[in-house]
Coordinates of C-alpha atoms and ligand atoms in Angstrom, one line a residue:
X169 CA -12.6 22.5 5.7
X170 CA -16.0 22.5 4.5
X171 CA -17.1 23.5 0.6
X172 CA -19.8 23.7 -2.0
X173 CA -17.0 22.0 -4.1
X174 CA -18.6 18.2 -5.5
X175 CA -17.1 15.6 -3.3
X176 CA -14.3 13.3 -4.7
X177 CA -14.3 9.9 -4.2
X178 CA -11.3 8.0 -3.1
X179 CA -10.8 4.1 -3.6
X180 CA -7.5 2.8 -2.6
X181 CA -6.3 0.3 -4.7
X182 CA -3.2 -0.5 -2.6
X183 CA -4.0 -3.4 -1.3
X184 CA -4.7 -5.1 -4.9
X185 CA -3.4 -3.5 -7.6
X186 CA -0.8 -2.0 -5.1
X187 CA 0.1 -5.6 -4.0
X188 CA 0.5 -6.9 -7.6
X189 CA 3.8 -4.9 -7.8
X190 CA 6.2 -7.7 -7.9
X191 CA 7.8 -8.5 -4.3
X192 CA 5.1 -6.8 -2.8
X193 CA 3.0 -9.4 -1.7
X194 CA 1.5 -9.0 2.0
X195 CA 0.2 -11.3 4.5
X196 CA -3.6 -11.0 5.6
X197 CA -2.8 -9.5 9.0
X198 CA -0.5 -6.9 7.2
X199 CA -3.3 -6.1 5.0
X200 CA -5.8 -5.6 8.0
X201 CA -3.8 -3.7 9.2
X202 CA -3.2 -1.6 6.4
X203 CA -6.9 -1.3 5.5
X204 CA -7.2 -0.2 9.2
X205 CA -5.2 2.5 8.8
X206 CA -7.2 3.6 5.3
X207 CA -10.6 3.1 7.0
X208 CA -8.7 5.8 9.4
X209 CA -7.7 8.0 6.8
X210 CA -11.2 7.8 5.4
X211 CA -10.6 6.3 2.3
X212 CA -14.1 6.1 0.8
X213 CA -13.5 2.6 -0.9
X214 CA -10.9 0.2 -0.2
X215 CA -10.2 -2.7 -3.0
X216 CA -9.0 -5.1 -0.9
X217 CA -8.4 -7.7 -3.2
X218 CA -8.9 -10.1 -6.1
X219 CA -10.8 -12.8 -4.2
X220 CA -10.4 -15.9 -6.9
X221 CA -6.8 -15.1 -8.1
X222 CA -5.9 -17.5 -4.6
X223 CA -7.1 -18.6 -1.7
X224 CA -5.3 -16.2 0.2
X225 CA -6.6 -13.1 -1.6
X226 CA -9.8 -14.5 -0.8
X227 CA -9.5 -14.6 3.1
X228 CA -7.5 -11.5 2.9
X229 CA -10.8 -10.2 1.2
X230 CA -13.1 -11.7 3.8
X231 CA -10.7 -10.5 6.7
X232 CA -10.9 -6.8 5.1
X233 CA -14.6 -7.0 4.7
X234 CA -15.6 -8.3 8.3
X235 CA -13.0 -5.4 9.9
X236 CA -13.5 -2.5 8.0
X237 CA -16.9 -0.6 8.8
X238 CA -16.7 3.5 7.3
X239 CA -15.2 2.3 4.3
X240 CA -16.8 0.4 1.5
X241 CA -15.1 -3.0 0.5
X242 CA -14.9 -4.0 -2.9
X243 CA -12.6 -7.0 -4.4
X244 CA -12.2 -7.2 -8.2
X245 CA -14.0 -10.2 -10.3
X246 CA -12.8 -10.8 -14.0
X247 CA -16.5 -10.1 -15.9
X248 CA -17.0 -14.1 -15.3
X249 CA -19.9 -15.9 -13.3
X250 CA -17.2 -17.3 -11.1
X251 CA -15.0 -14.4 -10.3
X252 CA -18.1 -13.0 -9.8
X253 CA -19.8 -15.5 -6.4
X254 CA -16.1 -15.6 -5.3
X255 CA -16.0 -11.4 -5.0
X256 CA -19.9 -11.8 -3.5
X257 CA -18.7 -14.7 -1.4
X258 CA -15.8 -13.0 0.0
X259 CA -17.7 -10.0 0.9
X260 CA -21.0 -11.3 2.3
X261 CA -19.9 -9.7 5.9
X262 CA -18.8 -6.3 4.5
X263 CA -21.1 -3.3 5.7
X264 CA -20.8 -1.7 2.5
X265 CA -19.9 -3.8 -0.1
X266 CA -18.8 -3.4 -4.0
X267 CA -17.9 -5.6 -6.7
X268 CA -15.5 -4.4 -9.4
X269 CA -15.7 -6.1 -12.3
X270 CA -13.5 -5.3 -15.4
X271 CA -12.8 -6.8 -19.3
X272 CA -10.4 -5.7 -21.9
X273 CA -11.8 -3.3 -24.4
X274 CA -9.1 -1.9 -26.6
X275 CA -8.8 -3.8 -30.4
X276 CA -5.6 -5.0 -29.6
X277 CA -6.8 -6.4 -26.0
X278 CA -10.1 -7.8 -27.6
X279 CA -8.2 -9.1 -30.2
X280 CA -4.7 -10.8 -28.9
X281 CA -5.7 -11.2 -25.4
X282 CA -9.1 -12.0 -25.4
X283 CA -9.6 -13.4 -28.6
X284 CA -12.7 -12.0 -28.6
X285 CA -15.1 -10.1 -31.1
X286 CA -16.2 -6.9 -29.7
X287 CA -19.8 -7.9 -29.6
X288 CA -19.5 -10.7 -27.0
X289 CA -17.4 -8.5 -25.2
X290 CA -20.2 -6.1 -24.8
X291 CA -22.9 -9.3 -24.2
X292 CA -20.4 -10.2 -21.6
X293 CA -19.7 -7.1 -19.5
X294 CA -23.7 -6.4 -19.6
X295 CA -23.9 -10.0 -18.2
X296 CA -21.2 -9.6 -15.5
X297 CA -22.9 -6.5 -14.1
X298 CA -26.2 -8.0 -14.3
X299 CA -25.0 -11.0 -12.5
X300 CA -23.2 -8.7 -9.7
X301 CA -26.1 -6.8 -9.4
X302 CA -28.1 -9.7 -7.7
X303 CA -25.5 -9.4 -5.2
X304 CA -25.1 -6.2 -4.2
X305 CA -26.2 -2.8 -5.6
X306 CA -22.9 -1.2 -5.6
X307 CA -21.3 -2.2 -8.8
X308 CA -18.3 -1.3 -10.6
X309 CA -17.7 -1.7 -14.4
X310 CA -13.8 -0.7 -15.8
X311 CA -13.4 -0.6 -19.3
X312 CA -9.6 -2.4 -18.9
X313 CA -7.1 -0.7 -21.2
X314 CA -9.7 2.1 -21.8
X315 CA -7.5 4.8 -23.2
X316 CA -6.9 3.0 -25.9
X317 CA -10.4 1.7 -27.2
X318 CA -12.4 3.2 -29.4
X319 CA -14.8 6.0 -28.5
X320 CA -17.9 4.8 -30.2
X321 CA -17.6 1.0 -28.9
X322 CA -16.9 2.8 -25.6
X323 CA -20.2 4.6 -25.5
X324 CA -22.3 1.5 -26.4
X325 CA -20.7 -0.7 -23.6
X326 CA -21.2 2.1 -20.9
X327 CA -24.4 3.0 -22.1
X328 CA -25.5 -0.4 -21.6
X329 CA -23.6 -1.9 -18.4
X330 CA -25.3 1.6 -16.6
X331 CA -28.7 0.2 -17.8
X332 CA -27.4 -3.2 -16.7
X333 CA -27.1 -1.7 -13.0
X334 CA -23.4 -0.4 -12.3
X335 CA -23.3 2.6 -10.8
X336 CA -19.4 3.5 -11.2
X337 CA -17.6 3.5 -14.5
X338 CA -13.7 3.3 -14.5
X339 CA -12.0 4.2 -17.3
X340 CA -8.5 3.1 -16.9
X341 CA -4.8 3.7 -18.5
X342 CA -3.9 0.8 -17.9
X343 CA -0.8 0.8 -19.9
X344 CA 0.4 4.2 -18.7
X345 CA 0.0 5.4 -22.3
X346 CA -2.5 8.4 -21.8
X347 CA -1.4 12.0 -21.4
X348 CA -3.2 14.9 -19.6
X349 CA -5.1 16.1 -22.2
X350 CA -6.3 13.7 -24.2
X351 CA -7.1 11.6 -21.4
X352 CA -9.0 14.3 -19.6
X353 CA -11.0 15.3 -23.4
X354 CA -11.8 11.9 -23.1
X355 CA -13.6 12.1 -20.4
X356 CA -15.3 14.9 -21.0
X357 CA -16.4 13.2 -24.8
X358 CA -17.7 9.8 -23.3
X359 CA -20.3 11.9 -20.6
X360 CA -21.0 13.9 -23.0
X361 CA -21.9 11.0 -25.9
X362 CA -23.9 8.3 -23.5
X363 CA -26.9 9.6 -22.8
X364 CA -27.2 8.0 -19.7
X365 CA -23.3 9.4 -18.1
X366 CA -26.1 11.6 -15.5
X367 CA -26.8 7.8 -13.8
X368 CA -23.2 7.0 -12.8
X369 CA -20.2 8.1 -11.4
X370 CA -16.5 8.3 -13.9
X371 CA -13.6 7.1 -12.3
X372 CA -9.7 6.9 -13.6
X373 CA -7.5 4.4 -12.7
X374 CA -3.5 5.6 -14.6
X375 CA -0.7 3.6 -14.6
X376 CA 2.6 5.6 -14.2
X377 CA 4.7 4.6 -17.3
X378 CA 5.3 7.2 -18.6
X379 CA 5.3 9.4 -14.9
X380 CA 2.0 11.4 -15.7
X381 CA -0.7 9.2 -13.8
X382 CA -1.1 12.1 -10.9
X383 CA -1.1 14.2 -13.9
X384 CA -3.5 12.3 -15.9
X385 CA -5.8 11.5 -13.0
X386 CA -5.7 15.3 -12.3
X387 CA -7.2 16.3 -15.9
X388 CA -9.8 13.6 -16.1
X389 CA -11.2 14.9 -12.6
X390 CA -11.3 18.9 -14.6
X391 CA -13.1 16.3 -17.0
X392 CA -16.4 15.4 -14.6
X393 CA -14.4 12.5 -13.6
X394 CA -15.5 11.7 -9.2
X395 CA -13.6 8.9 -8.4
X396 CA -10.0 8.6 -8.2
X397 CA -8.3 5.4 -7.9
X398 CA -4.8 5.1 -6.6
X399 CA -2.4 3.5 -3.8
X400 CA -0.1 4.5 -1.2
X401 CA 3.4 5.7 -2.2
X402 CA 2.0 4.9 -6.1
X403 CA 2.7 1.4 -5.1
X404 CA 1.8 -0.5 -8.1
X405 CA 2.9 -2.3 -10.9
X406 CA 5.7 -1.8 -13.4
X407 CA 6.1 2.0 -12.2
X408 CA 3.0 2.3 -10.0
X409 CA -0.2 3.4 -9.9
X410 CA -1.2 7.3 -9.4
X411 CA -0.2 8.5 -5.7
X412 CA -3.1 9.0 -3.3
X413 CA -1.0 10.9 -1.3
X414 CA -0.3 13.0 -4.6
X415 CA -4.0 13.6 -6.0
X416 CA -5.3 14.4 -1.9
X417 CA -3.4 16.9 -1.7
X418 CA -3.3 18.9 -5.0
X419 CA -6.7 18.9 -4.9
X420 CA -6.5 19.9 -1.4
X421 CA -4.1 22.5 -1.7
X422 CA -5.5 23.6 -5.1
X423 CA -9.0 24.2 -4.2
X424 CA -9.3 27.5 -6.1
X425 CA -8.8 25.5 -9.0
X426 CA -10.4 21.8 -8.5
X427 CA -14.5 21.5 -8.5
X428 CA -13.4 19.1 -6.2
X429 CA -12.8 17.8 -1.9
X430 CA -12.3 14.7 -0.6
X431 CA -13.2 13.8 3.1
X432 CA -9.8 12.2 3.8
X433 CA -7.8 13.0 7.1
X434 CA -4.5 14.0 6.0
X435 CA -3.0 13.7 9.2
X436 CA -3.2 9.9 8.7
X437 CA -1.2 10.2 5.5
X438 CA 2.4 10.0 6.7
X439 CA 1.7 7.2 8.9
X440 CA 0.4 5.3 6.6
X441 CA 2.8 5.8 3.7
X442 CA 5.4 4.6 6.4
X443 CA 3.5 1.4 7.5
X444 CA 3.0 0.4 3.3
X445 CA 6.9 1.1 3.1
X446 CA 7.7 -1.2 6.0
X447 CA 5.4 -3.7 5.6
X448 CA 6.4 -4.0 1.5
X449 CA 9.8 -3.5 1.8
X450 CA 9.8 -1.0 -1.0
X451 CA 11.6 2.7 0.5
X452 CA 9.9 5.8 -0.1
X453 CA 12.2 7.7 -2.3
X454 CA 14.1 11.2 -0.2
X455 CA 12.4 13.7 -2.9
X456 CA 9.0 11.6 -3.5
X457 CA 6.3 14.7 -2.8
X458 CA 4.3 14.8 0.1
X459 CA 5.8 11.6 2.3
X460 CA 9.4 11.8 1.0
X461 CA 11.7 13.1 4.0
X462 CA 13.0 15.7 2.2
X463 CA 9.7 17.0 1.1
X464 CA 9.3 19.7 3.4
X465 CA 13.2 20.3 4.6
X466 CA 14.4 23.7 3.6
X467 CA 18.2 23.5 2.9
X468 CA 19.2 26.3 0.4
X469 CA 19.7 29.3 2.9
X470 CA 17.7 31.7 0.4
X471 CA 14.7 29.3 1.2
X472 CA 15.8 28.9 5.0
X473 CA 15.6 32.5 5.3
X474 CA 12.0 33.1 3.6
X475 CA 10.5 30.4 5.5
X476 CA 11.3 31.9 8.9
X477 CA 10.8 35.5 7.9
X478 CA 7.1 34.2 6.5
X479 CA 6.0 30.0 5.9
X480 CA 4.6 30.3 2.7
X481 CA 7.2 32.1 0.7
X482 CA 8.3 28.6 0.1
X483 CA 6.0 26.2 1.6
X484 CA 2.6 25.6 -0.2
X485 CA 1.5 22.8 2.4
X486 CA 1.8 22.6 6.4
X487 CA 4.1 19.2 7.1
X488 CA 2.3 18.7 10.0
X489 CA -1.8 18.7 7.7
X490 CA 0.2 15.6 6.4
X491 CA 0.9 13.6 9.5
X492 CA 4.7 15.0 9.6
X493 CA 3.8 17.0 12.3
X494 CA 2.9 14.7 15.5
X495 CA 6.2 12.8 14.3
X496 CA 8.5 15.5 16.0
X497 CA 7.3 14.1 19.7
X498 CA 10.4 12.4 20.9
X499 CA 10.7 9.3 23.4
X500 CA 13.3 8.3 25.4
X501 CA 14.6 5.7 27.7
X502 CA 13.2 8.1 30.3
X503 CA 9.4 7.5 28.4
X504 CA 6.6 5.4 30.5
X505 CA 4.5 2.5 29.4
X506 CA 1.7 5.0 29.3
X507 CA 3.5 7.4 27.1
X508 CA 4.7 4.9 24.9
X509 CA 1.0 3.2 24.8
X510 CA -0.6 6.6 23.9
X511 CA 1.9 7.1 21.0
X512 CA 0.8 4.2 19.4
X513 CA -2.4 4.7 20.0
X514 CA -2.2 7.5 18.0
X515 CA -0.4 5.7 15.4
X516 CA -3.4 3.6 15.1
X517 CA -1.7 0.5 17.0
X518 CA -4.1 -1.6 19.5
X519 CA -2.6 -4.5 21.6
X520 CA -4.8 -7.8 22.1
X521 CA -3.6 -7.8 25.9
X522 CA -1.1 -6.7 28.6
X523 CA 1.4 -9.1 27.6
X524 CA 1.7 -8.3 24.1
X525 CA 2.2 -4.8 24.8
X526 CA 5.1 -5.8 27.0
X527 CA 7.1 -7.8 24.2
X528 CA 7.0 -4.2 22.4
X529 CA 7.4 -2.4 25.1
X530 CA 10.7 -4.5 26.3
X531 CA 12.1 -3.9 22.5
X532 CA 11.2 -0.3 23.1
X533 CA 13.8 0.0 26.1
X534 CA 16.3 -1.9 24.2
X535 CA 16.4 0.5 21.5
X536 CA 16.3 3.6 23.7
X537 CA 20.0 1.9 25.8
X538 CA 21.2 2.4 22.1
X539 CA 19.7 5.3 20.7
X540 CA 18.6 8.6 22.3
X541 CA 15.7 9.5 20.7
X542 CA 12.8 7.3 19.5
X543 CA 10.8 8.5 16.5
X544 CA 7.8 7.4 15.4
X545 CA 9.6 5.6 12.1
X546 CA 11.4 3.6 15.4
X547 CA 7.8 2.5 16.8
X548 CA 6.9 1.3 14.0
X549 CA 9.8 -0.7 12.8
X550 CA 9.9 -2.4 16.6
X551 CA 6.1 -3.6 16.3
X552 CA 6.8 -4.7 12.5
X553 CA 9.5 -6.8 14.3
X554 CA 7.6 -7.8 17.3
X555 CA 9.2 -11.1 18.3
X556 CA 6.4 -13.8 18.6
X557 CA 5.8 -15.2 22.3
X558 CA 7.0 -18.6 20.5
X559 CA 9.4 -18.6 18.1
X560 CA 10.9 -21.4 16.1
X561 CA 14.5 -19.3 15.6
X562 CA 15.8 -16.6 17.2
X563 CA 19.1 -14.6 17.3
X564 CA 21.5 -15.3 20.3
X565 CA 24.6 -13.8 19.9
X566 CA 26.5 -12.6 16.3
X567 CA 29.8 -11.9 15.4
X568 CA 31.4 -10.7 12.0
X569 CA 34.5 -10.2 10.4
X570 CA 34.6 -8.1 7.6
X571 CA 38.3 -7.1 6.0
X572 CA 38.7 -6.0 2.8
X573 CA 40.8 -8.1 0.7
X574 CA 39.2 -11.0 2.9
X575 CA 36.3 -12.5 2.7
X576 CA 33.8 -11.4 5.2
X577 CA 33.0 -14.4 8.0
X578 CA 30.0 -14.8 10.0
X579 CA 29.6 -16.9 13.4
X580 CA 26.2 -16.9 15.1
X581 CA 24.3 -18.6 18.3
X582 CA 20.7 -19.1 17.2
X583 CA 18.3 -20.9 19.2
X584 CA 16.0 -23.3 17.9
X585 CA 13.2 -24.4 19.2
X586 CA 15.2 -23.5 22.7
X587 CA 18.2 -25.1 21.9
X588 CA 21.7 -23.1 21.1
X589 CA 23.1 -24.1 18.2
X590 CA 26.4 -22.8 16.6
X591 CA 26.7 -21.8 12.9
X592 CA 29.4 -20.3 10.7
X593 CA 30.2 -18.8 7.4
X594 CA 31.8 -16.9 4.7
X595 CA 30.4 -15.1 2.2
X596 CA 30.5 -12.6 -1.1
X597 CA 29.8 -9.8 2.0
X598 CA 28.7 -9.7 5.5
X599 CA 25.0 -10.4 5.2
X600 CA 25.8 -12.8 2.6
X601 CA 27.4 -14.8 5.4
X602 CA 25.1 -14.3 7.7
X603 CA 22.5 -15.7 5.6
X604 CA 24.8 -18.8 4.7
X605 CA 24.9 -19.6 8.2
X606 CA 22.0 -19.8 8.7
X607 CA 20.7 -21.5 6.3
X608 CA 23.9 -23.8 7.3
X609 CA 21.8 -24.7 10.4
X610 CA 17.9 -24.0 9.1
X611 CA 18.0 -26.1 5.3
X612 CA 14.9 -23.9 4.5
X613 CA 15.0 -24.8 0.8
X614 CA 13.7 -21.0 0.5
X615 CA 14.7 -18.5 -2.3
X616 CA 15.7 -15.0 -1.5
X617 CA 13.4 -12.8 -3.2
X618 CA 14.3 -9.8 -1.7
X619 CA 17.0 -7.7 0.6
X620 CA 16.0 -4.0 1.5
X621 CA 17.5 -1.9 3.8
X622 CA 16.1 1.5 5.3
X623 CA 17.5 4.0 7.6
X624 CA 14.0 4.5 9.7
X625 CA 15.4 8.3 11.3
X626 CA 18.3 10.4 10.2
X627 CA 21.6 10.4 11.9
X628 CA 24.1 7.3 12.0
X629 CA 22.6 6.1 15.5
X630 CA 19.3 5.5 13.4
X631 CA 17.9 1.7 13.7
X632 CA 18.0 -0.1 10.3
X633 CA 15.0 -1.3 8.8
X634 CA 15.7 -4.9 6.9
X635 CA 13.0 -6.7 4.5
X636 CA 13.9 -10.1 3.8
X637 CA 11.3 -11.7 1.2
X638 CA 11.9 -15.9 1.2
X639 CA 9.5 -17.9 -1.0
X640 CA 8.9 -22.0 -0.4
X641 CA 7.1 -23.9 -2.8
X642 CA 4.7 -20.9 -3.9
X643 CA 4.7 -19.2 -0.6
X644 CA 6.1 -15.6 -0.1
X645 CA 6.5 -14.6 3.3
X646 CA 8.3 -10.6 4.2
X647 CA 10.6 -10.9 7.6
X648 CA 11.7 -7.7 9.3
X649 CA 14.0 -7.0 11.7
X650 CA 15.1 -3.9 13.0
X651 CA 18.4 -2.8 14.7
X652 CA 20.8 0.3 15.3
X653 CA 22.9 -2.5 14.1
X654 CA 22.3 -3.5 10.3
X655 CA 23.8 -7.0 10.4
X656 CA 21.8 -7.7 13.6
X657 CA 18.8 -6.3 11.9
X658 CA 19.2 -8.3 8.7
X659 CA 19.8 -11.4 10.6
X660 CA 16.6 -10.7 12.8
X661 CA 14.7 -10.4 9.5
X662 CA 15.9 -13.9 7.5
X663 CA 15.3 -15.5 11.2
X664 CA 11.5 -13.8 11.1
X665 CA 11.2 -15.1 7.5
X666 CA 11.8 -18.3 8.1
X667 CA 9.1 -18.1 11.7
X668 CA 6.7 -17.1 9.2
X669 CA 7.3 -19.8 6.6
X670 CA 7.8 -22.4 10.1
X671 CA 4.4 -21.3 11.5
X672 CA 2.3 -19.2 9.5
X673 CA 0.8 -16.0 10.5
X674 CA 2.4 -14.2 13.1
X675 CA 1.1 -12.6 16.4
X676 CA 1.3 -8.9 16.2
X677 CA -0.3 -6.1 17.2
X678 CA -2.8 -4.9 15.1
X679 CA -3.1 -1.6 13.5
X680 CA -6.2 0.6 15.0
Ligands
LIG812 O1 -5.0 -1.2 -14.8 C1 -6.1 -1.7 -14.9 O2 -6.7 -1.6 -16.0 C2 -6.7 -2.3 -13.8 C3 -8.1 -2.8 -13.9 C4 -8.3 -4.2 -13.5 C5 -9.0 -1.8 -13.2 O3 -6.1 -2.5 -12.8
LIG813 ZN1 -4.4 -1.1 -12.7

């Protein structure tokens, strides 16, 4: 769809402020691979990070920046000298780089957090900018906990860090405290009151505290605002960021009413939402709009009835514009390597090499002996839980006893290393047990962060898609396992935790 509408840009914050959502820290494959799947999307900006918060955000950063080529890069930098050559640093093999760089200018901010007076805050974001500037021309300024400042301190500081050289200005809500129309008249009152608004372009960043940040974003773009920021699912922290999924798509479908397009694919949206929500371990609620399942099933007869006499007596959106569509195309145990190839393709998969493809392909078959029909939720669940070539654990056989009254026991054969060892447990519950037995035989030291569980397709032959988050000594690592069988699955998942924290980053196949 072409228009004269102004073009909206879209920087997915996913990967860093998605990621600070606690629990929902990713390795730097998984976030490869989820920029990947952005860059496919066309996502005009990607933050992929905060390069000096750790020296894995930095190489996650670098990683990001050296794959992704039709997307800009941009890592956040506090507005300090050395935030500032760690973002350059990490980005020095991006094709299109940007530094974001960001200071607190509300009173109580300046005043509590910062302990700062306003005026070095203003000599200090000037600075910052000026100092990014020498590294690249694509700089981004945010104003942090910008709905909450004051207006005429607000105008100096843009005024001045536009002369300084940034070309973007982000106006966040950071605490999820702004509502639609007072954030939006805000806007429209700051471009109006620095004379220099023409030279850059506004962006809004909402937190979703209070469950307007769509909402909020959606008023400050009626408000000249051309740069949305937001995350798949509204991943985020404390209740999320603003959906991307959300904004594309009311502005999409709404184009009689927004001055606005974007250039995003949104046949890549579903996909992608799905790989966030497997790789984090965080479920996309049945009701969330646009990737929830239910959001486009039809259950009251009255609506049943409309939609097959004529689609759009209830349906504003086309599943399949969002990537539901494709989904439908059923595997079986009857499907070829080829088909099965192709379908991932299409899901943006790649394979390093024949024999890769063959460990997924072999878990493919498994699954299709249990289950008839193999959904595109089911391919991705078997590559997240791709067994490595060489693993340090593994599942042999399991067995559990669960009666009620009793408690539940657990007796597994895992290899280790190649060798069968025998372990044993009760527990509060039947994964409980499992994961006492194990850890009877592994003496990981780890702490159990997290336990999710997701049906991946409808019906009670669906596989079960387990999260196990384990941390060691500062390090977070997400297993998965996937299984029609739930304990299997959840014992696949602690096992492929505890590879990960054994041996580092794993071998998988890598997304586009
Ligand atoms: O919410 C916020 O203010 C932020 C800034 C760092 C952009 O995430
Ligand atoms: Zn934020």
């Amino acid at each position: 769809m072409s228009t004269n509408n102004d073009k909206l840009v879209i920087f997915d914050t996913t990967l860093r402020d998605g990621e600070q959502s606690p629990g929902a820290s990713m390795t730097k494959e998984e976030k490869i691979h989820i920029a990947r799947m952005l860059e496919r999307m066309r996502v005009d900006v990607i933050e992929a990070g905060f390069a000096i918060a750790s020296q894995g955000d930095f190489e996650a950063v670098q990683a990001v920046a050296e794959t992704v080529k039709d997307s800009t890069v941009c890592s956040l930098a506090r507005a300090v000298g050395p935030d500032i050559i760690r973002a350059a640093e990490a980005l020095k093999k991006a094709e299109a780089p940007r530094i974001h760089t960001f200071i607190a200018t509300s009173p109580i901010h300046m005043k509590y957090k910062l302990q700062m007076e306003p005026d070095k805050v203003f000599q200090q974001a000037v600075d910052a900018v000026s100092h990014a500037r020498q590294y690249t021309d694509d700089v981004e300024f945010s104003l942090e906990d910008g709905s909450r400042s004051e207006p005429e301190f607000m105008y100096r500081i843009i005024e001045a860090v536009i002369n300084a050289g940034a070309s973007t200005i982000n106006i966040p809500d950071t605490v999820g405290y702004g509502e639609p129309e007072e954030y939006g008249a805000m806007f429209r009152r700051v471009i109006e009151n620095v004379p220099n608004s023409d030279k850059a372009i506004f962006s809004t960043h909402c937190h979703n505290d209070l469950g307007l940040a769509v909402a909020n974003s959606l008023a400050a773009v009626m408000n000249g605002v051309r740069q949305v920021e937001c995350t798949i699912n509204g991943l985020g922290e404390r209740a999320g960021n603003a959906s991307l999924e959300e904004i594309v798509m009311a502005v999409r479908t709404r184009q009689d009413l927004y001055p606005v397009d974007t250039r995003i694919d949104t046949t890549h949206i579903v996909p992608t939402s799905r790989l966030v929500s497997s790789i984090t371990g965080f479920p996309v609620q049945p009701n969330k709009a646009i990737v929830g399942a239910n959001a486009f099933a039809h259950e009251s007869g009255i609506h049943q009835d409309g939609v097959l006499k004529h689609r759009e007596t209830y349906e504003i959106m086309r599943a399949e514009d969002v990537g539901w569509g494709n989904n439908r195309l059923v595997l079986g145990k009857h499907s070829g390597r080829a088909a099965v190839k192709a379908r991932y393709e299409e899901l943006g998969y790649t394979f390093e090499d024949a024999g890769e493809f063959q460990v997924v392909f072999q878990r493919f078959k498994d699954l299709a002996d249990k289950k008839h029909e193999i959904f595109d939720e089911d391919l991705q669940s078997i590559v997240a839980g791709a067994e490595e070539p060489v693993e340090h654990y593994r599942l042999a056989t399991l067995h559990v006893q669960s009666r009620s009254g009793q408690r539940p026991q657990a007796q597994l054969q895992l290899l280790i290393d190649g060798s069968e060892v025998s372990a044993e447990s009760e527990g509060s519950g039947p994964v409980d047990a499992i994961f006492k037995a194990i850890e009877s035989v592994a003496s990981s030291q780890a702490d159990l962060k997290l336990y999710s569980v997701n049906a991946v397709t409808q019906g009670t032959e669906a596989q079960g898609s387990v999260t196990v988050r384990l941390e060691r000594d500062g390090r977070l690592v997400n297993g998965v396992g996937a299984d029609t069988d739930i304990l299997v699955a959840s014992a696949q998942a602690y096992l492929d935790a505890l590879n990960l924290l054994a041996g580092g980053s794993k071998n998988k196949a890598q997304g586009v």
